[in-house]
mmCIF file of C-alpha atoms in Angstrom:
data_model
loop_
_atom_site.group_PDB
_atom_site.id
_atom_site.type_symbol
_atom_site.label_atom_id
_atom_site.label_comp_id
_atom_site.label_asym_id
_atom_site.label_seq_id
_atom_site.Cartn_x
_atom_site.Cartn_y
_atom_site.Cartn_z
ATOM 1 C CA MET A 135 -70.561 46.317 -27.466
ATOM 2 C CA PRO A 136 -69.178 46.719 -23.926
ATOM 3 C CA LEU A 137 -71.456 45.901 -21.024
ATOM 4 C CA PRO A 138 -72.847 48.862 -19.049
ATOM 5 C CA ALA A 139 -71.225 49.641 -15.703
ATOM 6 C CA LEU A 140 -72.540 47.536 -12.833
ATOM 7 C CA PRO A 141 -74.489 49.624 -10.273
ATOM 8 C CA VAL A 142 -73.019 49.241 -6.771
ATOM 9 C CA VAL A 143 -74.518 50.284 -3.432
ATOM 10 C CA LEU A 144 -72.456 50.371 -0.239
ATOM 11 C CA VAL A 145 -74.334 49.532 2.964
ATOM 12 C CA GLY A 146 -72.427 49.976 6.209
ATOM 13 C CA GLY A 147 -72.928 50.585 9.902
ATOM 14 C CA LEU A 148 -72.083 49.194 13.315
ATOM 15 C CA HIS A 149 -75.750 48.361 13.930
ATOM 16 C CA ALA A 150 -75.583 44.913 12.343
ATOM 17 C CA GLU A 151 -79.276 43.996 12.471
ATOM 18 C CA ALA A 152 -80.304 47.238 10.793
ATOM 19 C CA ARG A 153 -77.571 46.780 8.179
ATOM 20 C CA ARG A 154 -78.627 43.230 7.347
ATOM 21 C CA ALA A 155 -82.263 44.300 7.090
ATOM 22 C CA ALA A 156 -81.279 47.013 4.612
ATOM 23 C CA VAL A 157 -79.361 44.515 2.492
ATOM 24 C CA ARG A 158 -82.242 42.011 2.512
ATOM 25 C CA THR A 159 -84.668 44.726 1.436
ATOM 26 C CA LEU A 160 -82.454 45.777 -1.474
ATOM 27 C CA LEU A 161 -81.992 42.217 -2.708
ATOM 28 C CA ALA A 162 -85.715 41.526 -2.513
ATOM 29 C CA ALA A 163 -86.515 44.702 -4.432
ATOM 30 C CA VAL A 164 -84.060 44.210 -7.316
ATOM 31 C CA PRO A 165 -84.281 40.852 -9.119
ATOM 32 C CA GLY A 166 -80.827 39.752 -10.145
ATOM 33 C CA GLY A 167 -79.196 41.625 -7.277
ATOM 34 C CA LEU A 168 -76.274 40.087 -5.385
ATOM 35 C CA ALA A 169 -74.642 41.014 -2.080
ATOM 36 C CA LEU A 170 -70.954 40.732 -1.246
ATOM 37 C CA HIS A 171 -69.842 40.676 2.364
ATOM 38 C CA HIS A 172 -66.301 40.297 3.713
ATOM 39 C CA ASP A 173 -66.456 38.825 7.204
ATOM 40 C CA LEU A 174 -63.518 40.160 9.232
ATOM 41 C CA SER A 175 -64.494 38.560 12.532
ATOM 42 C CA HIS A 176 -61.608 36.071 12.276
ATOM 43 C CA ALA A 177 -59.035 38.491 10.885
ATOM 44 C CA HIS A 178 -56.962 38.001 14.045
ATOM 45 C CA ARG A 179 -56.411 34.440 12.785
ATOM 46 C CA SER A 180 -55.461 35.706 9.305
ATOM 47 C CA LEU A 181 -58.822 34.632 7.891
ATOM 48 C CA VAL A 182 -61.180 36.818 5.875
ATOM 49 C CA THR A 183 -64.260 35.207 4.360
ATOM 50 C CA ARG A 184 -66.055 36.577 1.307
ATOM 51 C CA VAL A 185 -69.747 35.616 1.161
ATOM 52 C CA VAL A 186 -71.947 36.087 -1.916
ATOM 53 C CA SER A 187 -75.729 36.076 -1.426
ATOM 54 C CA ASP A 188 -78.933 36.725 -3.287
ATOM 55 C CA ALA A 189 -82.450 37.301 -2.013
ATOM 56 C CA GLY A 190 -82.729 33.616 -1.125
ATOM 57 C CA GLY A 191 -79.604 33.523 1.055
ATOM 58 C CA PRO A 192 -75.885 32.674 0.717
ATOM 59 C CA LEU A 193 -74.743 31.286 -2.648
ATOM 60 C CA GLY A 194 -71.142 30.594 -1.752
ATOM 61 C CA SER A 195 -68.101 31.727 0.189
ATOM 62 C CA GLY A 196 -64.322 31.747 -0.092
ATOM 63 C CA GLN A 197 -61.232 32.666 1.867
ATOM 64 C CA VAL A 198 -59.314 35.831 1.051
ATOM 65 C CA PRO A 199 -55.561 36.183 1.768
ATOM 66 C CA LEU A 200 -54.637 38.633 4.501
ATOM 67 C CA PRO A 201 -51.746 40.798 3.212
ATOM 68 C CA ASN A 202 -49.521 42.311 5.901
ATOM 69 C CA ASP A 203 -52.014 41.257 8.600
ATOM 70 C CA CYS A 204 -54.310 44.023 7.333
ATOM 71 C CA ALA A 205 -57.967 43.032 7.084
ATOM 72 C CA CYS A 206 -58.974 46.259 5.359
ATOM 73 C CA CYS A 207 -56.210 45.715 2.804
ATOM 74 C CA ALA A 208 -57.650 42.283 2.057
ATOM 75 C CA LEU A 209 -61.098 43.800 1.620
ATOM 76 C CA ARG A 210 -59.762 46.540 -0.645
ATOM 77 C CA ASP A 211 -57.672 44.199 -2.796
ATOM 78 C CA ASP A 212 -60.461 41.637 -3.216
ATOM 79 C CA LEU A 213 -63.547 43.827 -3.486
ATOM 80 C CA VAL A 214 -62.991 45.507 -6.852
ATOM 81 C CA PRO A 215 -61.872 42.314 -8.688
ATOM 82 C CA ALA A 216 -64.885 40.438 -7.275
ATOM 83 C CA LEU A 217 -67.255 43.176 -8.422
ATOM 84 C CA VAL A 218 -65.612 43.368 -11.839
ATOM 85 C CA ARG A 219 -66.145 39.619 -12.293
ATOM 86 C CA LEU A 220 -69.833 40.117 -11.564
ATOM 87 C CA ALA A 221 -69.965 42.990 -14.046
ATOM 88 C CA GLU A 222 -68.268 40.944 -16.775
ATOM 89 C CA ALA A 223 -70.593 37.992 -16.211
ATOM 90 C CA GLY A 224 -73.450 40.295 -17.214
ATOM 91 C CA THR A 225 -76.086 38.573 -15.082
ATOM 92 C CA CYS A 226 -75.994 40.794 -11.968
ATOM 93 C CA ARG A 227 -78.299 43.805 -12.047
ATOM 94 C CA LEU A 228 -77.169 45.338 -8.748
ATOM 95 C CA ALA A 229 -74.226 44.652 -6.444
ATOM 96 C CA VAL A 230 -74.840 45.417 -2.774
ATOM 97 C CA VAL A 231 -71.619 45.604 -0.775
ATOM 98 C CA GLU A 232 -72.428 44.919 2.856
ATOM 99 C CA LEU A 233 -69.496 46.368 4.769
ATOM 100 C CA TRP A 234 -68.364 44.621 7.911
ATOM 101 C CA ASP A 235 -69.364 46.294 11.178
ATOM 102 C CA SER A 236 -66.452 48.668 11.752
ATOM 103 C CA VAL A 237 -65.439 49.358 8.152
ATOM 104 C CA GLU A 238 -65.991 53.026 7.292
ATOM 105 C CA PRO A 239 -67.761 53.668 3.982
ATOM 106 C CA GLN A 240 -65.569 56.564 2.874
ATOM 107 C CA ALA A 241 -62.499 54.389 2.337
ATOM 108 C CA MET A 242 -64.429 51.802 0.319
ATOM 109 C CA ALA A 243 -66.276 54.436 -1.734
ATOM 110 C CA GLU A 244 -62.961 55.988 -2.712
ATOM 111 C CA VAL A 245 -61.497 52.593 -3.636
ATOM 112 C CA LEU A 246 -64.446 51.918 -5.941
ATOM 113 C CA ALA A 247 -64.232 55.368 -7.504
ATOM 114 C CA GLU A 248 -60.507 55.013 -8.154
ATOM 115 C CA HIS A 249 -60.323 51.423 -9.372
ATOM 116 C CA GLY A 250 -63.775 50.649 -10.715
ATOM 117 C CA ALA A 251 -64.115 53.397 -13.317
ATOM 118 C CA GLY A 252 -65.816 52.220 -16.490
ATOM 119 C CA ARG A 253 -66.919 48.849 -15.121
ATOM 120 C CA LEU A 254 -68.494 49.807 -11.806
ATOM 121 C CA ARG A 255 -70.766 52.737 -10.941
ATOM 122 C CA LEU A 256 -71.260 53.604 -7.299
ATOM 123 C CA THR A 257 -74.904 54.656 -7.156
ATOM 124 C CA GLY A 258 -75.536 54.763 -3.421
ATOM 125 C CA VAL A 259 -73.862 54.971 -0.007
ATOM 126 C CA VAL A 260 -76.062 53.967 2.924
ATOM 127 C CA THR A 261 -75.424 53.743 6.649
ATOM 128 C CA ALA A 262 -77.972 51.598 8.478
ATOM 129 C CA VAL A 263 -78.985 52.800 11.925
ATOM 130 C CA ASP A 264 -80.981 51.388 14.811
ATOM 131 C CA PRO A 265 -82.415 54.697 16.103
ATOM 132 C CA ALA A 266 -82.713 53.300 19.627
ATOM 133 C CA LEU A 267 -78.940 52.797 19.792
ATOM 134 C CA VAL A 268 -77.896 56.296 18.720
ATOM 135 C CA ARG A 269 -77.050 57.686 22.171
ATOM 136 C CA ALA A 270 -75.331 54.508 23.364
ATOM 137 C CA SER A 271 -73.208 54.279 20.212
ATOM 138 C CA LEU A 272 -72.078 57.889 20.388
ATOM 139 C CA ALA A 273 -71.272 57.647 24.094
ATOM 140 C CA SER A 274 -69.213 54.455 23.848
ATOM 141 C CA GLY A 275 -65.531 55.080 24.444
ATOM 142 C CA GLU A 276 -64.734 51.378 24.179
ATOM 143 C CA GLU A 277 -62.033 50.478 21.719
ATOM 144 C CA LEU A 278 -63.139 48.305 18.814
ATOM 145 C CA ALA A 279 -60.608 45.679 19.870
ATOM 146 C CA ALA A 280 -62.344 45.317 23.233
ATOM 147 C CA VAL A 281 -65.640 44.386 21.555
ATOM 148 C CA GLY A 282 -64.117 42.167 18.856
ATOM 149 C CA LEU A 283 -64.566 44.631 16.000
ATOM 150 C CA ALA A 284 -61.028 45.821 15.281
ATOM 151 C CA THR A 285 -59.886 45.384 11.680
ATOM 152 C CA GLY A 286 -56.267 44.754 12.675
ATOM 153 C CA GLU A 287 -53.794 44.776 15.537
ATOM 154 C CA ASP A 288 -53.090 48.481 15.055
ATOM 155 C CA ASP A 289 -56.760 49.508 14.929
ATOM 156 C CA ALA A 290 -57.103 51.798 17.960
ATOM 157 C CA ARG A 291 -60.443 53.375 16.991
ATOM 158 C CA THR A 292 -63.327 53.509 19.434
ATOM 159 C CA VAL A 293 -66.952 52.521 18.881
ATOM 160 C CA ALA A 294 -68.109 56.150 19.101
ATOM 161 C CA GLU A 295 -65.691 57.664 16.592
ATOM 162 C CA THR A 296 -66.238 54.844 14.096
ATOM 163 C CA TRP A 297 -70.023 55.027 14.322
ATOM 164 C CA ALA A 298 -70.043 58.829 14.087
ATOM 165 C CA ARG A 299 -67.979 58.815 10.896
ATOM 166 C CA GLN A 300 -70.168 56.095 9.369
ATOM 167 C CA VAL A 301 -73.290 58.169 10.014
ATOM 168 C CA GLU A 302 -71.897 61.550 9.014
ATOM 169 C CA TYR A 303 -70.471 60.366 5.682
ATOM 170 C CA ALA A 304 -73.495 58.657 4.137
ATOM 171 C CA PRO A 305 -76.062 60.797 2.267
ATOM 172 C CA LEU A 306 -78.760 58.221 3.120
ATOM 173 C CA LEU A 307 -79.508 56.770 6.553
ATOM 174 C CA ALA A 308 -81.572 53.569 6.549
ATOM 175 C CA LEU A 309 -83.492 53.229 9.794
ATOM 176 C CA GLY A 310 -83.951 49.621 10.830
ATOM 177 C CA ALA A 311 -86.571 48.272 13.220
ATOM 178 C CA PRO A 312 -85.546 49.694 16.615
ATOM 179 C CA SER A 313 -84.355 47.298 19.281
ATOM 180 C CA ARG A 314 -86.321 49.235 21.906
ATOM 181 C CA ARG A 315 -88.401 52.384 22.276
ATOM 182 C CA VAL A 316 -87.079 55.374 20.352
ATOM 183 C CA THR A 317 -87.338 58.807 21.975
ATOM 184 C CA GLU A 318 -87.536 62.207 20.334
ATOM 185 C CA ALA A 319 -84.125 62.908 21.865
ATOM 186 C CA ASP A 320 -82.687 59.929 19.951
ATOM 187 C CA ARG A 321 -84.051 61.324 16.701
ATOM 188 C CA ALA A 322 -82.869 64.839 17.517
ATOM 189 C CA LEU A 323 -79.335 63.622 18.185
ATOM 190 C CA LEU A 324 -79.205 61.739 14.896
ATOM 191 C CA ARG A 325 -80.612 64.749 13.049
ATOM 192 C CA GLN A 326 -78.044 67.113 14.569
ATOM 193 C CA LEU A 327 -75.135 64.816 13.791
ATOM 194 C CA HIS A 328 -76.023 64.808 10.087
ATOM 195 C CA PRO A 329 -78.605 67.510 9.335
ATOM 196 C CA THR A 330 -78.491 67.081 5.536
ATOM 197 C CA ALA A 331 -78.928 63.296 5.442
ATOM 198 C CA ARG A 332 -82.070 61.742 4.052
ATOM 199 C CA TRP A 333 -83.773 59.219 6.358
ATOM 200 C CA VAL A 334 -85.719 56.251 5.016
ATOM 201 C CA ASP A 335 -87.114 53.321 6.993
ATOM 202 C CA VAL A 336 -85.846 50.042 5.539
ATOM 203 C CA ARG A 337 -89.479 48.841 5.475
ATOM 204 C CA ASP A 338 -90.579 51.828 3.401
ATOM 205 C CA PRO A 339 -91.071 51.086 -0.329
ATOM 206 C CA ALA A 340 -89.146 54.309 -0.999
ATOM 207 C CA PHE A 341 -85.950 52.870 0.488
ATOM 208 C CA PRO A 342 -84.689 50.687 -2.421
ATOM 209 C CA PRO A 343 -85.010 53.376 -5.111
ATOM 210 C CA ALA A 344 -83.472 55.973 -2.780
ATOM 211 C CA ALA A 345 -80.495 53.712 -2.078
ATOM 212 C CA VAL A 346 -79.957 52.666 -5.699
ATOM 213 C CA ARG A 347 -80.480 56.075 -7.236
ATOM 214 C CA GLY A 348 -77.962 57.815 -4.999
ATOM 215 C CA SER A 349 -77.141 61.466 -5.620
ATOM 216 C CA ALA A 350 -76.491 62.779 -9.099
ATOM 217 C CA ARG A 351 -73.139 64.283 -10.024
ATOM 218 C CA PRO A 352 -72.964 67.927 -11.093
ATOM 219 C CA ASP A 353 -72.388 66.859 -14.704
ATOM 220 C CA GLY A 354 -75.634 64.867 -14.696
ATOM 221 C CA SER A 355 -73.901 61.516 -15.143
ATOM 222 C CA GLY A 356 -75.587 59.984 -12.104
ATOM 223 C CA GLY A 357 -74.050 57.995 -9.309
ATOM 224 C CA VAL A 358 -72.320 59.151 -6.160
ATOM 225 C CA ASP A 359 -69.955 62.119 -6.258
ATOM 226 C CA VAL A 360 -67.238 60.668 -4.016
ATOM 227 C CA ALA A 361 -65.099 63.799 -4.200
ATOM 228 C CA ALA A 362 -67.991 65.938 -2.947
ATOM 229 C CA LEU A 363 -68.669 63.542 -0.065
ATOM 230 C CA ALA A 364 -64.993 63.693 0.936
ATOM 231 C CA ALA A 365 -65.008 67.486 0.814
ATOM 232 C CA ARG A 366 -67.958 67.549 3.221
ATOM 233 C CA GLN A 367 -65.832 65.682 5.793
ATOM 234 C CA HIS A 368 -62.499 67.436 5.236
ATOM 235 C CA PRO A 369 -61.712 69.945 8.017
ATOM 236 C CA GLY A 370 -60.789 72.576 5.436
ATOM 237 C CA SER A 371 -64.188 72.494 3.763
ATOM 238 C CA ALA A 372 -66.440 70.499 6.098
ATOM 239 C CA LEU A 373 -70.135 71.243 6.040
ATOM 240 C CA LEU A 374 -70.471 71.431 9.820
ATOM 241 C CA PRO A 375 -73.833 71.399 11.649
ATOM 242 C CA GLN A 376 -75.445 74.666 12.651
ATOM 243 C CA LEU A 377 -76.819 75.839 16.000
ATOM 244 C CA ALA A 378 -79.687 73.611 17.182
ATOM 245 C CA ASP A 379 -81.663 72.929 20.352
ATOM 246 C CA GLU A 380 -84.489 70.366 20.419
ATOM 247 C CA HIS A 381 -85.786 67.765 22.864
ATOM 248 C CA GLY A 382 -82.884 68.383 25.235
ATOM 249 C CA VAL A 383 -80.226 67.861 22.535
ATOM 250 C CA ARG A 384 -78.094 70.842 21.604
ATOM 251 C CA THR A 385 -75.499 71.751 19.017
ATOM 252 C CA MET A 386 -73.334 74.769 19.726
ATOM 253 C CA VAL A 387 -71.043 76.479 17.238
ATOM 254 C CA TRP A 388 -67.943 78.272 18.501
ATOM 255 C CA ARG A 389 -65.932 80.599 16.260
ATOM 256 C CA GLN A 390 -63.065 82.945 17.079
ATOM 257 C CA ARG A 391 -60.327 84.804 15.187
ATOM 258 C CA ARG A 392 -57.573 84.393 17.782
ATOM 259 C CA PRO A 393 -55.237 81.379 18.138
ATOM 260 C CA PHE A 394 -55.178 78.957 21.038
ATOM 261 C CA HIS A 395 -52.354 78.903 23.542
ATOM 262 C CA PRO A 396 -51.040 75.352 22.940
ATOM 263 C CA GLU A 397 -50.333 74.429 26.553
ATOM 264 C CA ARG A 398 -53.640 75.772 27.912
ATOM 265 C CA LEU A 399 -55.644 74.004 25.231
ATOM 266 C CA TYR A 400 -53.763 70.739 25.703
ATOM 267 C CA ALA A 401 -54.460 70.834 29.437
ATOM 268 C CA ALA A 402 -58.169 71.429 28.756
ATOM 269 C CA LEU A 403 -58.613 68.564 26.274
ATOM 270 C CA PRO A 404 -59.855 65.957 28.802
ATOM 271 C CA ARG A 405 -62.563 68.309 30.055
ATOM 272 C CA LEU A 406 -63.572 69.437 26.560
ATOM 273 C CA THR A 407 -63.962 65.886 25.252
ATOM 274 C CA ALA A 408 -65.953 64.915 28.365
ATOM 275 C CA LEU A 409 -68.423 67.784 27.991
ATOM 276 C CA ALA A 410 -69.871 66.618 24.652
ATOM 277 C CA PRO A 411 -70.136 63.160 23.108
ATOM 278 C CA ARG A 412 -69.384 64.626 19.669
ATOM 279 C CA SER A 413 -67.279 67.589 18.550
ATOM 280 C CA ARG A 414 -65.481 68.382 15.312
ATOM 281 C CA GLY A 415 -64.109 71.183 13.189
ATOM 282 C CA ARG A 416 -60.870 73.032 12.581
ATOM 283 C CA PHE A 417 -58.624 75.012 14.895
ATOM 284 C CA TRP A 418 -55.593 77.297 15.045
ATOM 285 C CA LEU A 419 -52.641 76.945 17.420
ATOM 286 C CA ALA A 420 -50.355 79.911 18.094
ATOM 287 C CA ASP A 421 -47.157 77.850 17.880
ATOM 288 C CA ARG A 422 -48.268 76.487 14.461
ATOM 289 C CA PRO A 423 -49.627 79.721 12.965
ATOM 290 C CA ASP A 424 -49.660 78.530 9.352
ATOM 291 C CA THR A 425 -51.159 75.073 9.922
ATOM 292 C CA LEU A 426 -54.847 74.205 9.655
ATOM 293 C CA LEU A 427 -55.608 71.556 12.265
ATOM 294 C CA GLY A 428 -58.541 69.141 12.290
ATOM 295 C CA TRP A 429 -60.514 68.258 15.452
ATOM 296 C CA ASP A 430 -62.513 65.004 15.575
ATOM 297 C CA ALA A 431 -63.811 63.837 18.964
ATOM 298 C CA ALA A 432 -66.416 61.229 19.897
ATOM 299 C CA GLY A 433 -67.136 59.271 23.054
ATOM 300 C CA GLY A 434 -64.308 60.952 24.944
ATOM 301 C CA SER A 435 -61.668 60.141 22.313
ATOM 302 C CA LEU A 436 -60.006 62.937 20.319
ATOM 303 C CA VAL A 437 -58.053 62.830 17.072
ATOM 304 C CA VAL A 438 -56.230 65.960 15.917
ATOM 305 C CA ASP A 439 -54.621 66.146 12.488
ATOM 306 C CA ASN A 440 -52.245 68.400 10.610
ATOM 307 C CA VAL A 441 -54.478 68.978 7.581
ATOM 308 C CA GLY A 442 -52.289 71.374 5.636
ATOM 309 C CA PRO A 443 -51.697 75.118 5.350
ATOM 310 C CA TRP A 444 -54.195 77.871 5.873
ATOM 311 C CA LEU A 445 -54.724 79.596 2.538
ATOM 312 C CA ALA A 446 -53.525 82.819 4.145
ATOM 313 C CA ALA A 447 -50.125 81.166 4.655
ATOM 314 C CA LEU A 448 -49.704 80.574 0.909
ATOM 315 C CA ALA A 449 -48.865 82.888 -1.948
ATOM 316 C CA ARG A 450 -52.020 83.385 -4.002
ATOM 317 C CA ARG A 451 -50.372 81.698 -7.001
ATOM 318 C CA ASP A 452 -50.185 78.501 -4.917
ATOM 319 C CA TRP A 453 -53.865 78.364 -4.007
ATOM 320 C CA ASP A 454 -54.633 76.144 -6.993
ATOM 321 C CA GLN A 455 -52.708 73.364 -5.246
ATOM 322 C CA LEU A 456 -55.598 73.001 -2.794
ATOM 323 C CA PRO A 457 -59.040 71.494 -3.521
ATOM 324 C CA PRO A 458 -61.612 73.951 -4.921
ATOM 325 C CA GLU A 459 -64.035 73.207 -2.073
ATOM 326 C CA TRP A 460 -61.364 74.246 0.419
ATOM 327 C CA ARG A 461 -60.695 77.489 -1.468
ATOM 328 C CA PHE A 462 -64.416 78.241 -1.654
ATOM 329 C CA ALA A 463 -64.915 77.664 2.088
ATOM 330 C CA ALA A 464 -61.951 79.932 2.866
ATOM 331 C CA SER A 465 -63.308 82.712 0.632
ATOM 332 C CA LEU A 466 -66.610 82.667 2.532
ATOM 333 C CA ASP A 467 -64.801 82.954 5.854
ATOM 334 C CA TRP A 468 -62.049 85.428 4.983
ATOM 335 C CA ASP A 469 -60.883 88.056 7.474
ATOM 336 C CA GLY A 470 -58.873 91.094 6.460
ATOM 337 C CA GLU A 471 -56.311 90.598 9.240
ATOM 338 C CA VAL A 472 -55.824 86.821 9.590
ATOM 339 C CA GLY A 473 -57.307 85.469 6.355
ATOM 340 C CA ASP A 474 -58.994 82.101 6.809
ATOM 341 C CA ARG A 475 -57.226 81.332 10.094
ATOM 342 C CA GLY A 476 -59.513 80.833 13.046
ATOM 343 C CA GLN A 477 -61.441 78.496 15.294
ATOM 344 C CA HIS A 478 -64.569 76.736 14.032
ATOM 345 C CA LEU A 479 -65.661 73.975 16.404
ATOM 346 C CA VAL A 480 -69.065 72.357 16.793
ATOM 347 C CA PHE A 481 -70.200 70.438 19.904
ATOM 348 C CA THR A 482 -73.296 68.185 19.973
ATOM 349 C CA GLY A 483 -74.949 66.198 22.734
ATOM 350 C CA PRO A 484 -77.888 65.723 25.100
ATOM 351 C CA GLY A 485 -77.940 68.228 27.964
ATOM 352 C CA LEU A 486 -74.980 70.103 26.492
ATOM 353 C CA LYS A 487 -73.466 72.664 28.891
ATOM 354 C CA ALA A 488 -72.758 75.203 26.173
ATOM 355 C CA ASP A 489 -71.811 78.061 28.513
ATOM 356 C CA LYS A 490 -69.186 75.930 30.243
ATOM 357 C CA ILE A 491 -67.710 74.835 26.913
ATOM 358 C CA ARG A 492 -67.563 78.427 25.681
ATOM 359 C CA TRP A 493 -65.849 79.581 28.859
ATOM 360 C CA LEU A 494 -63.325 76.755 28.734
ATOM 361 C CA LEU A 495 -62.501 77.329 25.069
ATOM 362 C CA GLY A 496 -62.222 81.070 25.632
ATOM 363 C CA SER A 497 -59.787 80.548 28.489
ATOM 364 C CA CYS A 498 -57.495 78.678 26.097
ATOM 365 C CA LEU A 499 -57.179 81.547 23.613
ATOM 366 C CA LEU A 500 -54.205 83.899 23.695
ATOM 367 C CA ASN A 501 -54.948 86.833 25.992
ATOM 368 C CA ASP A 502 -54.539 90.394 24.764
ATOM 369 C CA ALA A 503 -50.880 90.683 25.799
ATOM 370 C CA GLU A 504 -49.965 87.308 24.293
ATOM 371 C CA TYR A 505 -51.741 88.140 21.055
ATOM 372 C CA ALA A 506 -50.110 91.557 20.813
ATOM 373 C CA ALA A 507 -46.643 89.997 21.288
ATOM 374 C CA GLY A 508 -46.914 88.653 17.753
ATOM 375 C CA ARG A 509 -45.856 85.648 15.767
ATOM 376 C CA SER A 510 -42.236 85.427 16.954
ATOM 377 C CA ALA A 511 -43.408 85.201 20.570
ATOM 378 C CA TRP A 512 -46.111 82.662 19.693
ATOM 379 C CA LEU A 513 -43.522 80.293 18.290
ATOM 380 C CA ARG A 514 -41.816 80.186 21.713
ATOM 381 C CA LEU A 515 -44.956 79.207 23.656
ATOM 382 C CA GLY A 516 -44.107 75.527 23.780
ATOM 383 C CA SER A 517 -45.101 72.533 21.705
ATOM 384 C CA ALA A 518 -47.675 70.714 23.831
ATOM 385 C CA PHE A 519 -49.276 69.094 20.770
ATOM 386 C CA ASP A 520 -46.102 67.606 19.308
ATOM 387 C CA GLU A 521 -46.925 64.122 20.622
ATOM 388 C CA LEU A 522 -50.349 64.192 18.968
ATOM 389 C CA LEU A 523 -49.383 65.881 15.714
ATOM 390 C CA ASP A 524 -45.806 64.715 15.159
ATOM 391 C CA PRO A 525 -45.631 61.151 16.542
ATOM 392 C CA VAL A 526 -42.299 59.407 16.305
ATOM 393 C CA SER A 527 -42.617 56.531 13.822
#
């Protein structure tokens, strides 16, 4: 008889002390549990160390090859085989994967879902948070390389964007003992970044079962629905925060059915990213009328992506090529004239100057004459975003 799939919980987060506390709590609560941690702190010297621990402490460690100078590749290529060996040994009741500081849980969750089917069952995804560090983490525009947390030479991410994605992906946030006094504004900011997350203190007896149980799949099979988590982050179907205002922290939602003038928006980007520590969503450029674009900004850094076509740009027979969550989101937001095209951006931060952001965004839209000129004229407006969206390889 084959062994049952090994339950696996991912625990990540840039707040290392909170993350380690969460891992210790899980190991203490589940006899026979083991933790795997890939230390990438010496990746710049082509060294990655895998450490295996139980509730009593480290049991052993080993070096992992570094393919193509890519630390995340080493983690990906070693993680599933290491977990499968634990599953086949039959003595491990729970595998806790403690992700290194700047590793984002989405990538690892998708690796486990793709390569661990049958032998591994991802039952929980947790991001550990020191609630006293929320505002500082989201405001930090420092590059990971500058603080020794880059996963490779080409890792240009910042602290803020990495931390924001770690928090917003995980269904469960484990709150560690705060490093200093926590204000209501800290809690409000965390709540507005991820309104649907469940919070559990790592010292609460409810934390281990919440982390191990995860969220059930629609078919009742248990475990984490990785596809659903991805859909919640994808610009085409993202479950974006709603309007909020509490303890001096605000979230504003801006929606319009007219495209941006590419050159005016490009010129406004530095001011827009400076006005809120976090903003995200999808947007529509006049010179790319059929392309859905993703907006992801944190700590003054902005990433824009060509996500794919608007559904309105496709023949209806081709809609099945896109994920069902994307089609569902478009159907809820359909307009008789432009279909699902439009602007849907959300800005969050303490002391947010919402009126100024609205005015600035509005000034970047096509004016009445530009809009009336139509698609052929829009395509001649210039290509200010080419450097961001079509980089030369």
